[in-house]
Coordinates of C-alpha atoms and ligand atoms in Angstrom, one line a residue:
X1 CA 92.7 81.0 98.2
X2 CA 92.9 82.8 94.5
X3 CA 92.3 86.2 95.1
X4 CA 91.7 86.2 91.5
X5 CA 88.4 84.6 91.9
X6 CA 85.6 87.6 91.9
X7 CA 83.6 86.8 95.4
X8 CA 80.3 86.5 93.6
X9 CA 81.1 83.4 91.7
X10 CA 79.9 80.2 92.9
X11 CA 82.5 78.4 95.1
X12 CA 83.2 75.7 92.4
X13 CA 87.1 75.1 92.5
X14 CA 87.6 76.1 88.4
X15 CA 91.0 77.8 88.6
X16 CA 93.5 74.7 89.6
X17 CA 96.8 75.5 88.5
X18 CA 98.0 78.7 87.0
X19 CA 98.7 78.4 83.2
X20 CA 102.2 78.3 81.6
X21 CA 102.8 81.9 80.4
X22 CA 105.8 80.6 78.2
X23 CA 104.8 83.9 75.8
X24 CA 105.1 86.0 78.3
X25 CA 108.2 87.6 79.0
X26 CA 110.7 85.9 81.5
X27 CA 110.9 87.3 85.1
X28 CA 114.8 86.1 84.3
X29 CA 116.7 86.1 81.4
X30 CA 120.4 84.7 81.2
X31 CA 122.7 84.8 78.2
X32 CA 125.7 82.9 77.6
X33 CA 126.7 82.9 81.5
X34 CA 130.4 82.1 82.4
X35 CA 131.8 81.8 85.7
X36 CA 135.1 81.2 86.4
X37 CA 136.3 80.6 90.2
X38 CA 140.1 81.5 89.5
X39 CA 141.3 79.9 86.6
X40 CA 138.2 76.8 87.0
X41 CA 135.8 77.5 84.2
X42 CA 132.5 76.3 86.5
X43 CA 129.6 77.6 84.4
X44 CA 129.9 77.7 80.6
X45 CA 127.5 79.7 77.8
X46 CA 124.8 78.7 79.8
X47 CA 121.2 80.5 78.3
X48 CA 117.8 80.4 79.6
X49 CA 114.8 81.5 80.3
X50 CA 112.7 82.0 84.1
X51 CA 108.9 82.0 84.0
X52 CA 106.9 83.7 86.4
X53 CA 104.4 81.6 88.4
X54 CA 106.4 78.6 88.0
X55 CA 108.9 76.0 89.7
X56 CA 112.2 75.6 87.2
X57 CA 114.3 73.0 89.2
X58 CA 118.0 72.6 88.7
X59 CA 119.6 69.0 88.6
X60 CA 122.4 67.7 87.5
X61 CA 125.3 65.5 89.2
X62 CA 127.5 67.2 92.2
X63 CA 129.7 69.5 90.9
X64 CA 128.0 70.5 87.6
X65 CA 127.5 74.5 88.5
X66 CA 123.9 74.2 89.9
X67 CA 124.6 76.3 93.3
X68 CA 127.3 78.3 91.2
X69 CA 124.4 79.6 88.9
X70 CA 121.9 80.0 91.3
X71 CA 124.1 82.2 93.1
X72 CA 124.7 84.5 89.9
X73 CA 121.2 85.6 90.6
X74 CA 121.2 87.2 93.8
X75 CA 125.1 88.2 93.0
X76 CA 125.9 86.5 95.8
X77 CA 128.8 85.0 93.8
X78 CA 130.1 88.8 94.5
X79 CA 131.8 87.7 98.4
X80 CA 133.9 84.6 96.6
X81 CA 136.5 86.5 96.2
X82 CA 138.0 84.4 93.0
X83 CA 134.9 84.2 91.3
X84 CA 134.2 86.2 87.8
X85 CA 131.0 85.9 86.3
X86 CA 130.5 87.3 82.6
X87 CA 127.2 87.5 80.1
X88 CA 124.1 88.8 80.7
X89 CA 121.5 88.0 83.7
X90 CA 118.3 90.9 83.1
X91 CA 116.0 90.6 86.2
X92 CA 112.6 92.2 85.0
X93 CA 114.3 93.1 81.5
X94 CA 117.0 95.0 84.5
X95 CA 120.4 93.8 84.3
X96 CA 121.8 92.2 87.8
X97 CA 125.2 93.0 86.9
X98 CA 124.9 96.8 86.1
X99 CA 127.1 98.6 88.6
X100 CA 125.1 101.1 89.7
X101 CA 122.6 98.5 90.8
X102 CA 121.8 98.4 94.8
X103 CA 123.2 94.9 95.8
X104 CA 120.9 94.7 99.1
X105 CA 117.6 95.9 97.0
X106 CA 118.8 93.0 94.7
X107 CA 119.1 90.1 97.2
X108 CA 115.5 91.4 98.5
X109 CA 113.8 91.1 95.5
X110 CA 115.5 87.7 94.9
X111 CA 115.5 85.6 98.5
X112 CA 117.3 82.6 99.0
X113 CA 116.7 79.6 101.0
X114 CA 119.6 77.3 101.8
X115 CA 120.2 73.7 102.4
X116 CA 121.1 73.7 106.0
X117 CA 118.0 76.0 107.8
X118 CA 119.9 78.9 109.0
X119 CA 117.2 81.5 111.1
X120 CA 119.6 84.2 113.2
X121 CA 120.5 84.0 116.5
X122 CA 117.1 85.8 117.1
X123 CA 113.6 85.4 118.5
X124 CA 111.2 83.9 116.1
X125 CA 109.5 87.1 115.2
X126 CA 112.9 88.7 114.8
X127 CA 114.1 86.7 112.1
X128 CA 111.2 87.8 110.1
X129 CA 111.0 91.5 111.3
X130 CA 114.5 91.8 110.7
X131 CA 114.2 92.3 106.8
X132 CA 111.3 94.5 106.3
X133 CA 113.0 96.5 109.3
X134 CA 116.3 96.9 107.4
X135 CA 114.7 98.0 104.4
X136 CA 112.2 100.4 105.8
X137 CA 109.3 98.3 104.9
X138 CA 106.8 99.3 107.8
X139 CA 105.8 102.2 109.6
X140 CA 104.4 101.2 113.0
X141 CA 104.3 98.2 115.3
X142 CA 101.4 97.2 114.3
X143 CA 102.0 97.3 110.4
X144 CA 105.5 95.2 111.5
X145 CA 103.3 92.8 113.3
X146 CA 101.3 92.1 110.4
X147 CA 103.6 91.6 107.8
X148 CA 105.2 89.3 110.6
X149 CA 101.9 87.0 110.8
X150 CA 101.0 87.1 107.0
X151 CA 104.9 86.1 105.9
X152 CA 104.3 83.1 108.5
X153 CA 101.1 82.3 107.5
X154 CA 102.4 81.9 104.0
X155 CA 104.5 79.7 104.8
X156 CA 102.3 77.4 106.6
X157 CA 103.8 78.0 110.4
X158 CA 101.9 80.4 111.7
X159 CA 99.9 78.1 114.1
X160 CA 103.1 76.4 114.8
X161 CA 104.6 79.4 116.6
X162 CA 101.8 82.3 117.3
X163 CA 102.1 81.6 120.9
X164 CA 106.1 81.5 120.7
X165 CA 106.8 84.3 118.8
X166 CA 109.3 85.6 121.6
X167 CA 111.3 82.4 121.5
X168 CA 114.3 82.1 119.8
X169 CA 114.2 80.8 115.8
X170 CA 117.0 77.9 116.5
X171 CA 114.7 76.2 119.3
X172 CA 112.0 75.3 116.4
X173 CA 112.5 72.0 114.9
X174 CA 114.8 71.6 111.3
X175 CA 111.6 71.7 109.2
X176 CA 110.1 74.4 111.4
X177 CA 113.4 76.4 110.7
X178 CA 113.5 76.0 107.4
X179 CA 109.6 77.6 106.4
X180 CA 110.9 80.1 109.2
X181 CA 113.6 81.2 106.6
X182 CA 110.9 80.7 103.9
X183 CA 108.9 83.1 105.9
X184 CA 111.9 85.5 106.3
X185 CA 112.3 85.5 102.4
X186 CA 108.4 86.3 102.3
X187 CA 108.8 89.2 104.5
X188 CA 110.5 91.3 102.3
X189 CA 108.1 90.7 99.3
X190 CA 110.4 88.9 96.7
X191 CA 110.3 88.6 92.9
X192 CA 111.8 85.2 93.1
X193 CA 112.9 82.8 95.6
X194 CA 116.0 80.8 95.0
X195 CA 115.9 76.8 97.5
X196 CA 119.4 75.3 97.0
X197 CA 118.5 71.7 98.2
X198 CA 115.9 73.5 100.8
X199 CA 114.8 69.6 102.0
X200 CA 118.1 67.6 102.3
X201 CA 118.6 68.4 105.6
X202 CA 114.7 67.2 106.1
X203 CA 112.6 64.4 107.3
X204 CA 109.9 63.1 104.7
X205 CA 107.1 64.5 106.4
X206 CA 108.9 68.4 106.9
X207 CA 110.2 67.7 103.2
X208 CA 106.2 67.1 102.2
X209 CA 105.6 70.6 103.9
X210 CA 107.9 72.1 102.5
X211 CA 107.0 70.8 98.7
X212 CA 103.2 71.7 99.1
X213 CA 104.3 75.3 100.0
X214 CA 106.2 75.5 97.2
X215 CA 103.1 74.4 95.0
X216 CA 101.3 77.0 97.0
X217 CA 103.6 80.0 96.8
X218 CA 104.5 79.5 92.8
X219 CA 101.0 81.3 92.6
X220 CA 103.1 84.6 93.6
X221 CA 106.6 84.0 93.2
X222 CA 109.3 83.1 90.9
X223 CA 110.7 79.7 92.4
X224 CA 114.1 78.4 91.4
X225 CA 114.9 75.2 93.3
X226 CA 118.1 73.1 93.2
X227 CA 117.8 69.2 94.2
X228 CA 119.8 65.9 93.7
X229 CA 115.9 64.3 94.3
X230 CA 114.6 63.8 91.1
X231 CA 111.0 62.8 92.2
X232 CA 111.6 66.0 94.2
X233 CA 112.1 68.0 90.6
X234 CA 109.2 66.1 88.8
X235 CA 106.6 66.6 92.0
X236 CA 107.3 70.1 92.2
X237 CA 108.3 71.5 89.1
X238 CA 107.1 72.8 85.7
X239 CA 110.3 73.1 83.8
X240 CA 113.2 71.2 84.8
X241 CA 117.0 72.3 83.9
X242 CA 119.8 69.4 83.4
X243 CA 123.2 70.5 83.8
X244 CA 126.2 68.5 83.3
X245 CA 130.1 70.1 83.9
X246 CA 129.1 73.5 83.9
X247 CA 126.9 73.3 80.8
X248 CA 123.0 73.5 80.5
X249 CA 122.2 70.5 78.7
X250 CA 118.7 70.8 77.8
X251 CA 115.7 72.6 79.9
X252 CA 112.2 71.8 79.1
X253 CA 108.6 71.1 80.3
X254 CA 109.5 68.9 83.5
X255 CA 107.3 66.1 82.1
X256 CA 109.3 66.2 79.0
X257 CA 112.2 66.4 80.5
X258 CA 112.2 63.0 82.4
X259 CA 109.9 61.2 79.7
X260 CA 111.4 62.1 76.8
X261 CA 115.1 63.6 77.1
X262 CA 116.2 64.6 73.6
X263 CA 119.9 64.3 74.9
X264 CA 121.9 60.8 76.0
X265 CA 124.0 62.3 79.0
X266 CA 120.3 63.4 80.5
X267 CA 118.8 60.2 79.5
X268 CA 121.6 58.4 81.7
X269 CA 120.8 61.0 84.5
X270 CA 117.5 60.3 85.0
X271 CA 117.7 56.6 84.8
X272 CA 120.7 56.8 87.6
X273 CA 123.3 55.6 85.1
X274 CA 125.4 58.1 86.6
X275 CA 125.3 60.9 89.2
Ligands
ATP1 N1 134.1 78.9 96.2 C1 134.6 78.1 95.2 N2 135.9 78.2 94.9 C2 136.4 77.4 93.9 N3 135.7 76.5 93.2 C3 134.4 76.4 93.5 C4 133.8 77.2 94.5 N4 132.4 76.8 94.6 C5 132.3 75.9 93.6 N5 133.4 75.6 93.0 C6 133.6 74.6 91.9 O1 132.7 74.9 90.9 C7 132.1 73.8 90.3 C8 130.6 73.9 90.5 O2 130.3 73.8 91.9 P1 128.8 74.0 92.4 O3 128.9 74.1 93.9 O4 128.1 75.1 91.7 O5 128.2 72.6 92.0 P2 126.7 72.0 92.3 O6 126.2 71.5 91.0 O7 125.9 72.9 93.2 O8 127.2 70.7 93.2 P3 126.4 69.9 94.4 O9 125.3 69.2 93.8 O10 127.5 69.0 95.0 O11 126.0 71.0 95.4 C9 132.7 72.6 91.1 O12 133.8 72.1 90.4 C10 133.2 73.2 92.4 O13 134.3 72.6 92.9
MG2 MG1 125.3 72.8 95.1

C-alpha cells in the first residue's frame, strides 16, 4: 500500500522501506533541553535531532528522563505544576515553547499514546470522532464517518469493531484498546506520534500488533517510542536514543547503537549490566 507507486507499474514489490532522509531537515529539533521538576534537575543539555519517516526509540534505565522528555514535545509537561523546561524544541523549524503558540493545535499535531490504554468512557466510534469533532475537522456525518473508518483501518482494527462501533471503547480487549487510542491519535492527522511504553501493559501477540503497525504507519508519521524492551527498540526502530540520569548519552543508527556503542555506560545497558 505505497501510494507513491504510479498504478501503471508492474506490481513488483520495489519500494521496501522508506530511505533515511538524515539530510533532510528534522521534523524535531531540540537544543540543550533542561527540565527541572522543582529544584530536581531531570533532563540535562539534552540535543537531538527527529527524522521524519522514522522510529527513534528512547531507552535508558527507570528514572533517566525518557517520559520527562517525551512530554516536552507535546508540552504536556505544562499541567506538572513544578516542572520548568528551558532550551529550544522547533516543531517544523516552529518553536513549541513560543507563547503565542495554540497548546490544543500543538498536542493534535503531536498525539500521544500511553502505557496503560486509556480510550474515554465512550462508544468506540466516539473515542475517535471526538478529536476531529473538537477541532472542526469534518463537515457532515458522512465525512465524520469516514475519517472514523480510515483512522481504524490504519491502525489495523477496523474489522475488529465495524459491527461494534456503538459499543463502548473500554469493553474491547487491552490490545484492542490500545490501536483504538492509536486510531484516536490518527484521527486528528498528526505530525508525530509519541508511545511511552505503548506494549507493557500487552500480551506478545497484541504487542506483535502493535509493532507491525508501527512499521506500517512510520511511512506517514513521525514515531517517537519509549520502551525498557530492548529487542522492542532494535525490531522497531531506526535510530535509537540512550539516556542515562537525565543526559542523552549517545543516539545513533539503531543497529549501531546496540552493535557498536561508542560509550561504556551504554555498552553496560545493552548487555544488562545494569538497568
Ligand atoms: N511529576 C514529577 N514530579 C517530580 N519529579 C518527577 C516527576 N516526574 C518525573 N520526575 C522525576 O524525574 C526523573 C525522570 O523521570 P521520568 O519519569 O522522566 O523517567 P523515565 O526514564 O521515564 O523512567 P521509567 O522508565 O521508570 O518510566 C525521575 O527522577 C523522576 O523521579
Ligand atoms: Mg517513563
Amino acid at each position: 500500500m505505497d501510494s507513491n507507486i504510479a498504478p501503471s507499474q508492474p506490481s513488483v514489490p520495489t519500494v521496501v522501506s522508506p530511505p533515511m532522509l538524515q539530510n533532510e531537515p528534522p521534523a524535531i529539533a531540540a537544543r540543550t533541553v533542561n527540565v527541572f521538576y522543582g529544584e530536581k534537575h531531570a533532563l540535562k543539555d539534552v540535543t537531538i535531532d527527529i527524522y521524519r519517516r522514522q522510529v527513534t526509540a528512547f531507552i535508558g534505565p527507570s528514572g533517566c528522563g525518557k517520559s520527562t522528555f517525551l512530554r516536552c514535545f507535546n508540552r504536556m509537561n505544562d499541567i506538572i505544576e513544578t516542572c520548568r523546561v528551558t532550551g529550544r524544541i522547533t516543531l517544523d523549524g516552529g518553536d513549541i515553547y513560543d507563547p503565542r503558540l495554540d497548546v490544543v493545535q500543538l498536542r493534535a499535531r503531536v498525539g500521544m499514546v500511553f502505557q496503560k490504554p486509556n480510550p474515554f468512557p465512550k462508544s468506540i466510534y466516539d473515542n475517535i470522532a471526538y478529536g476531529p469533532r473538537i477541532h472542526g475537522l469534518t463537515t457532515s456525518r458522512k465525512e465524520l464517518d469516514n475519517v472514523v473508518e480510515q483512522s481504524l483501518r490504519r491502525a489495523a482494527l477496523w474489522d475488529e469493531v465495524k459491527d461494534r462501533l456503538s459499543e463502548p471503547g473500554t469493553a474491547l480487549s487491552g490490545g484492542q484498546q490500545q490501536r483504538l487510542c492509536i486510531a484516536r491519535a490518527i484521527a486528528v492527522s498528526p505530525d508525530v506520534i509519541l508511545m511511552d511504553e505503548p506494549c507493557s501493559a500487552l500480551d506478545p501477540i497484541a504487542t506483535a500488533k502493535i509493532e507491525e503497525l508501527m512499521d506500517e504507519l512510520r511511512q506517514d508519521y513521525t514515531i517517537i517510542i519509549v520502551t525498557h524492551s530492548m529487542q522492542q527498540a532494535a525490531r522497531v526502530s531506526q535510530r535509537t536514543a540512550f539516556f542515562h540520569l537525565g543526559e542523552l548519552v549517545e543516539v545513533g543508527p539503531t543497529e549501531e547503537i546496540f552493535t557498536r556503542p561508542q560509550d561504556k555506560r551504554t555498552q553496560d545497558y545493552i548487555t544488562g549490566r545494569f538497568g
